[in-house]
Amino acid sequence: MPNATAPIERSSWKLWRIAACFVAGVAVAGAGAAGGVLLGATYGGRYAPQFEFAGVRGYEATGLIGELAGLVVAGLLSFYPVRRLTRAWIQPG
């Protein structure tokens, strides 16, 4: 039975850090996509009802653009903060 207080091996620490970065990044990117949908659909419903993109019109089209933009922007902006946070609370033994 392994010792529960034994230090984490270097290779497993890297794996956990990568997994934590991935999960946190996906969560932040998903939140950005949700926010982008809401902002894009609100804008399209009020100010761009005739806008067409990817075969849809109005709030659906601008909501799709907002989702894509929110996903990319939030994913890129969250990379370094998530990496620094995981470095701070997941340290090798």
mmCIF file of C-alpha atoms in Angstrom:
data_model
loop_
_atom_site.group_PDB
_atom_site.id
_atom_site.type_symbol
_atom_site.label_atom_id
_atom_site.label_comp_id
_atom_site.label_asym_id
_atom_site.label_seq_id
_atom_site.Cartn_x
_atom_site.Cartn_y
_atom_site.Cartn_z
ATOM 1 C CA MET A 1 0.000 0.000 0.000
ATOM 2 C CA PRO A 2 1.525 3.357 -1.036
ATOM 3 C CA ASN A 3 2.202 6.022 1.549
ATOM 4 C CA ALA A 4 -0.431 8.801 1.345
ATOM 5 C CA THR A 5 2.039 11.469 2.439
ATOM 6 C CA ALA A 6 4.767 10.485 -0.010
ATOM 7 C CA PRO A 7 5.747 13.229 -2.469
ATOM 8 C CA ILE A 8 4.197 13.097 -5.905
ATOM 9 C CA GLU A 9 6.538 11.852 -8.585
ATOM 10 C CA ARG A 10 7.640 14.452 -11.086
ATOM 11 C CA SER A 11 6.001 12.752 -14.082
ATOM 12 C CA SER A 12 2.589 12.392 -12.430
ATOM 13 C CA TRP A 13 2.763 16.027 -11.268
ATOM 14 C CA LYS A 14 3.176 17.138 -14.873
ATOM 15 C CA LEU A 15 0.241 14.989 -15.938
ATOM 16 C CA TRP A 16 -2.029 16.440 -13.235
ATOM 17 C CA ARG A 17 -0.944 19.942 -14.118
ATOM 18 C CA ILE A 18 -1.738 19.404 -17.787
ATOM 19 C CA ALA A 19 -5.134 17.924 -16.895
ATOM 20 C CA ALA A 20 -5.947 20.808 -14.524
ATOM 21 C CA CYS A 21 -4.967 23.386 -17.164
ATOM 22 C CA PHE A 22 -7.092 21.633 -19.759
ATOM 23 C CA VAL A 23 -10.187 21.384 -17.543
ATOM 24 C CA ALA A 24 -9.919 24.985 -16.352
ATOM 25 C CA GLY A 25 -9.307 26.250 -19.884
ATOM 26 C CA VAL A 26 -12.319 24.390 -21.252
ATOM 27 C CA ALA A 27 -14.497 25.757 -18.435
ATOM 28 C CA VAL A 28 -13.415 29.347 -19.081
ATOM 29 C CA ALA A 29 -13.765 28.975 -22.853
ATOM 30 C CA GLY A 30 -17.262 27.529 -22.374
ATOM 31 C CA ALA A 31 -18.236 30.471 -20.203
ATOM 32 C CA GLY A 32 -16.869 32.834 -22.850
ATOM 33 C CA ALA A 33 -18.874 31.063 -25.545
ATOM 34 C CA ALA A 34 -22.062 31.313 -23.470
ATOM 35 C CA GLY A 35 -21.476 35.008 -22.872
ATOM 36 C CA GLY A 36 -20.752 35.539 -26.554
ATOM 37 C CA VAL A 37 -24.008 33.849 -27.545
ATOM 38 C CA LEU A 38 -25.986 36.078 -25.199
ATOM 39 C CA LEU A 39 -24.301 39.279 -26.354
ATOM 40 C CA GLY A 40 -24.421 38.330 -30.028
ATOM 41 C CA ALA A 41 -28.057 37.254 -29.952
ATOM 42 C CA THR A 42 -29.072 40.397 -28.066
ATOM 43 C CA TYR A 43 -27.302 42.599 -30.589
ATOM 44 C CA GLY A 44 -28.713 40.690 -33.565
ATOM 45 C CA GLY A 45 -32.244 40.714 -32.229
ATOM 46 C CA ARG A 46 -32.250 44.456 -31.649
ATOM 47 C CA TYR A 47 -29.960 46.001 -34.250
ATOM 48 C CA ALA A 48 -29.245 43.468 -37.028
ATOM 49 C CA PRO A 49 -32.403 41.512 -37.891
ATOM 50 C CA GLN A 50 -31.434 41.291 -41.582
ATOM 51 C CA PHE A 51 -27.860 40.091 -40.983
ATOM 52 C CA GLU A 52 -27.162 36.678 -42.543
ATOM 53 C CA PHE A 53 -24.342 34.246 -41.710
ATOM 54 C CA ALA A 54 -23.983 30.484 -42.239
ATOM 55 C CA GLY A 55 -27.501 30.173 -43.599
ATOM 56 C CA VAL A 56 -29.244 31.802 -40.611
ATOM 57 C CA ARG A 57 -30.520 35.341 -40.092
ATOM 58 C CA GLY A 58 -30.788 37.911 -37.361
ATOM 59 C CA TYR A 59 -30.166 36.945 -33.751
ATOM 60 C CA GLU A 60 -29.202 33.380 -34.692
ATOM 61 C CA ALA A 61 -26.436 34.566 -37.022
ATOM 62 C CA THR A 62 -24.977 37.137 -34.641
ATOM 63 C CA GLY A 63 -25.310 34.681 -31.754
ATOM 64 C CA LEU A 64 -23.209 32.170 -33.707
ATOM 65 C CA ILE A 65 -20.540 34.784 -34.399
ATOM 66 C CA GLY A 66 -20.609 35.842 -30.745
ATOM 67 C CA GLU A 67 -20.206 32.241 -29.626
ATOM 68 C CA LEU A 68 -17.174 31.684 -31.843
ATOM 69 C CA ALA A 69 -15.597 34.989 -30.826
ATOM 70 C CA GLY A 70 -16.254 34.385 -27.114
ATOM 71 C CA LEU A 71 -14.809 30.886 -27.319
ATOM 72 C CA VAL A 72 -11.592 32.038 -28.978
ATOM 73 C CA VAL A 73 -11.073 35.173 -26.887
ATOM 74 C CA ALA A 74 -11.810 33.531 -23.527
ATOM 75 C CA GLY A 75 -9.690 30.504 -24.396
ATOM 76 C CA LEU A 76 -6.712 32.641 -25.358
ATOM 77 C CA LEU A 77 -7.041 35.043 -22.442
ATOM 78 C CA SER A 78 -7.355 32.228 -19.906
ATOM 79 C CA PHE A 79 -4.268 30.283 -20.946
ATOM 80 C CA TYR A 80 -1.610 32.094 -18.924
ATOM 81 C CA PRO A 81 -3.683 32.812 -15.777
ATOM 82 C CA VAL A 82 -4.799 29.184 -15.599
ATOM 83 C CA ARG A 83 -1.241 28.027 -16.093
ATOM 84 C CA ARG A 84 0.004 30.285 -13.291
ATOM 85 C CA LEU A 85 -2.793 29.210 -10.934
ATOM 86 C CA THR A 86 -2.115 25.538 -11.482
ATOM 87 C CA ARG A 87 1.575 26.152 -10.938
ATOM 88 C CA ALA A 88 0.748 27.811 -7.608
ATOM 89 C CA TRP A 89 -1.534 25.127 -6.112
ATOM 90 C CA ILE A 90 -0.129 21.964 -7.679
ATOM 91 C CA GLN A 91 3.475 21.720 -6.561
ATOM 92 C CA PRO A 92 5.675 18.656 -6.475
ATOM 93 C CA GLY A 93 6.201 17.131 -3.015
#
